[in-house]
Coordinates of C-alpha atoms in Angstrom, one line a residue:
M1 CA 0.1 32.4 -5.2
C2 CA 3.8 31.5 -4.4
V3 CA 6.1 29.9 -6.9
R4 CA 9.3 28.7 -6.4
Y5 CA 11.7 27.4 -8.8
L6 CA 14.8 24.9 -8.3
G7 CA 16.2 24.8 -11.4
F8 CA 19.2 27.4 -10.9
L9 CA 20.2 26.1 -7.7
L10 CA 20.1 22.6 -9.0
L11 CA 22.4 23.2 -11.8
I12 CA 24.8 25.0 -9.4
W13 CA 24.4 22.1 -6.8
F14 CA 25.2 19.7 -9.4
P15 CA 26.5 20.9 -12.9
G16 CA 25.2 19.9 -16.1
A17 CA 22.3 17.5 -15.1
L18 CA 20.5 16.3 -12.0
H19 CA 21.8 13.1 -11.6
A20 CA 20.4 10.5 -9.0
Q21 CA 23.2 8.3 -8.8
R22 CA 26.2 7.4 -10.9
G23 CA 25.0 5.9 -13.9
Q24 CA 21.4 6.6 -13.5
Q25 CA 18.9 8.9 -15.3
G26 CA 19.0 12.2 -13.8
C27 CA 15.8 14.3 -13.1
L28 CA 14.3 17.6 -14.2
A29 CA 14.1 19.8 -11.7
P30 CA 10.4 20.3 -10.5
K31 CA 8.4 23.4 -10.0
L32 CA 6.5 23.8 -6.6
D33 CA 3.6 26.3 -6.1
N34 CA 3.5 27.3 -2.5
G35 CA 6.1 26.0 -1.0
Y36 CA 9.7 25.7 -0.8
F37 CA 12.9 23.2 -1.2
V38 CA 15.1 22.5 1.5
L39 CA 18.5 22.1 -0.3
E40 CA 20.8 19.6 1.5
E41 CA 24.4 19.5 0.3
G42 CA 25.3 16.0 -0.5
T43 CA 22.3 14.2 -1.3
P44 CA 21.7 15.1 -5.3
H45 CA 19.3 12.2 -5.2
E46 CA 17.0 13.9 -2.7
L47 CA 14.5 17.0 -2.5
I48 CA 13.5 17.9 0.8
Y49 CA 10.1 20.5 0.6
A50 CA 8.0 22.3 3.3
C51 CA 5.1 24.3 2.3
D52 CA 3.7 28.0 2.9
K53 CA 1.2 28.7 5.8
G54 CA -2.3 27.6 4.9
H55 CA -0.8 24.4 3.0
K56 CA 0.8 21.1 3.4
P57 CA 3.0 18.4 1.5
V58 CA 0.9 15.7 -0.5
M59 CA 2.7 13.3 1.2
E60 CA 2.2 12.8 5.6
G61 CA 4.1 15.2 8.0
W62 CA 5.5 18.6 8.2
W63 CA 7.9 18.3 5.2
A64 CA 8.3 15.5 2.6
T65 CA 11.2 13.7 0.7
S66 CA 11.0 13.0 -2.9
I67 CA 13.3 10.5 -4.2
C68 CA 14.9 10.9 -8.0
Q69 CA 14.8 6.7 -9.1
D70 CA 15.8 6.5 -12.8
G71 CA 14.7 9.9 -14.5
K72 CA 11.5 9.8 -11.9
W73 CA 10.7 11.6 -8.7
S74 CA 9.5 9.0 -6.4
H75 CA 6.3 11.5 -6.2
E76 CA 5.7 15.1 -7.6
P77 CA 6.5 17.6 -5.0
Q78 CA 3.4 19.5 -4.3
C79 CA 1.6 21.6 -1.7
I80 CA -2.1 21.1 -1.3
D81 CA -4.5 23.3 0.7
E82 CA -4.4 22.2 4.4
K83 CA -8.4 21.3 4.6
T84 CA -8.1 18.3 2.0
C85 CA -7.0 15.2 2.7
I86 CA -4.3 12.7 1.5
P87 CA -5.4 9.0 1.2
P88 CA -5.9 7.2 4.6
T89 CA -3.8 4.0 5.5
I90 CA -6.9 1.4 6.0
P91 CA -5.6 -2.1 6.5
H92 CA -6.9 -5.4 4.5
A93 CA -9.3 -2.6 2.6
K94 CA -9.7 -0.9 -0.8
Y95 CA -11.7 2.4 -2.0
T96 CA -11.7 4.3 -4.9
E97 CA -8.7 6.3 -5.3
N98 CA -8.7 9.9 -6.4
S99 CA -6.3 10.4 -9.8
N100 CA -4.8 13.7 -8.3
G101 CA -3.4 11.9 -5.2
W102 CA -5.8 13.9 -2.9
Y103 CA -9.4 14.7 -1.5
E104 CA -11.5 17.7 -0.9
E105 CA -13.0 18.8 1.8
G106 CA -16.1 17.2 2.1
H107 CA -15.5 13.9 0.1
I108 CA -16.7 10.7 1.0
I109 CA -14.7 7.6 0.1
R110 CA -16.6 4.2 1.0
I111 CA -14.5 1.4 1.7
T112 CA -14.8 -2.4 0.8
C113 CA -13.1 -4.8 3.0
D114 CA -11.0 -7.4 2.0
K115 CA -12.3 -11.3 1.7
G116 CA -12.2 -12.7 4.9
Y117 CA -12.3 -9.3 6.7
Q118 CA -15.6 -7.1 7.9
D119 CA -16.1 -4.1 9.4
K120 CA -15.9 -3.6 12.9
N121 CA -18.2 -0.9 13.3
Q122 CA -20.3 -1.6 10.5
D123 CA -19.6 1.7 9.3
A124 CA -18.0 1.5 5.6
T125 CA -17.7 5.7 4.7
A126 CA -15.1 7.9 5.8
E127 CA -15.4 12.1 5.3
C128 CA -12.6 14.6 4.9
I129 CA -13.2 17.2 7.2
N130 CA -10.9 19.8 7.8
G131 CA -7.8 18.1 6.6
T132 CA -8.4 14.8 8.6
W133 CA -10.8 12.1 8.2
S134 CA -13.9 11.1 10.3
S135 CA -13.7 7.7 12.0
V136 CA -12.0 5.5 9.3
P137 CA -13.4 2.1 9.3
V138 CA -11.8 -0.8 10.7
C139 CA -11.3 -4.4 8.9
E140 CA -11.0 -7.3 10.7
K141 CA -11.0 -10.5 10.6
S142 CA -14.8 -12.1 10.6
L143 CA -15.6 -14.9 12.7
Q144 CA -16.8 -16.8 9.6
A145 CA -13.2 -16.9 8.1
C146 CA -10.0 -19.1 8.3
G147 CA -6.6 -18.7 9.2
A148 CA -3.9 -20.1 7.0
P149 CA -4.5 -23.7 6.0
P150 CA -3.0 -26.5 8.7
K151 CA 0.7 -27.8 7.8
I152 CA 0.0 -31.7 6.9
P153 CA 2.8 -34.0 7.1
H154 CA 3.8 -35.5 3.4
T155 CA 1.5 -32.8 1.5
V156 CA 2.1 -29.6 -0.6
I157 CA -0.9 -27.1 -1.2
I158 CA -1.0 -26.6 -5.0
N159 CA -2.9 -23.5 -7.6
Q160 CA -2.9 -21.5 -4.1
E161 CA -0.9 -17.9 -3.3
Y162 CA 0.0 -17.3 0.3
Q163 CA -2.5 -15.5 2.4
D164 CA -3.3 -15.8 5.9
V165 CA -7.1 -15.2 6.3
F166 CA -9.4 -17.1 3.9
A167 CA -13.1 -16.1 3.6
A168 CA -15.7 -18.8 4.6
D169 CA -16.3 -21.6 1.9
S170 CA -13.1 -20.8 0.9
E171 CA -11.3 -24.2 -0.8
V172 CA -7.7 -25.3 -0.4
K173 CA -6.1 -28.1 -2.6
Y174 CA -3.6 -30.6 -1.1
E175 CA -1.3 -32.9 -3.2
C176 CA 0.7 -35.8 -1.9
E177 CA 4.5 -35.8 -2.1
N178 CA 6.2 -38.2 -4.8
G179 CA 5.8 -41.9 -3.3
Y180 CA 3.0 -41.0 -1.1
T181 CA -0.8 -41.5 -1.4
V182 CA -4.1 -40.6 0.0
E183 CA -6.4 -43.2 1.0
G184 CA -8.0 -44.5 -1.8
A185 CA -4.7 -44.1 -4.2
D186 CA -5.8 -40.7 -5.0
T187 CA -3.1 -38.1 -4.7
K188 CA -5.2 -34.9 -4.0
K189 CA -7.7 -33.6 -1.5
E190 CA -9.5 -30.4 -0.8
I191 CA -10.7 -28.7 2.6
I192 CA -13.0 -26.2 3.1
C193 CA -13.4 -23.6 5.5
I194 CA -16.8 -23.7 7.4
A195 CA -17.3 -21.4 10.3
G196 CA -14.1 -20.2 11.0
N197 CA -12.6 -23.9 11.0
W198 CA -11.3 -25.8 8.2
T199 CA -12.5 -29.6 7.1
T200 CA -10.1 -32.2 7.9
G201 CA -7.1 -32.5 5.7
P202 CA -5.9 -35.7 3.7
S203 CA -3.8 -38.5 5.2
C204 CA -1.1 -39.1 2.9
T205 CA 0.7 -42.6 3.7
H206 CA 3.7 -44.0 1.7
G207 CA 2.8 -45.9 -1.2
G208 CA 5.6 -48.4 -1.7
P209 CA 6.7 -51.2 0.1

């Protein structure tokens, strides 16, 4: 196993300590198994590293960069077996993340699409095979989901964080601006996502003379 230490070189590189930026806490020199660091003069807050044959960085790419931020590296430099897989990027989905940051060959993940999305090919699993994932599931907007709720004059949406896709049966509440009311003197009204469309929203009219 090849173990290379950065400490001595870094102490020469920035005497006294590893400092990311003036006024910030420095980072301790990391240890790297099965790889090596590429030192670039003038960038003491960054580490660039590559891996020995048969291994790859824990981040995507032939080499990786880790940045010192307030005493911690943005990720711990690591070289892993080239047959293992790093976490896949699957928009609008969730899956169980491994605590060590990568997955052994043969590992199978099961994904769950976010609300308002569905599996494009009805295949919710992916397997790590020789360093890459088998067909990764794709989550696309459900035909029953709705887009962003409509903008209605003189209203505001209440108790709802912004999102651009809403699952079927989602409810959004509107409230009339000050001085405006919905017919019947009520100031609030909700709309519901049904089969990909929002129900009719409120019409707020000026309540004064």
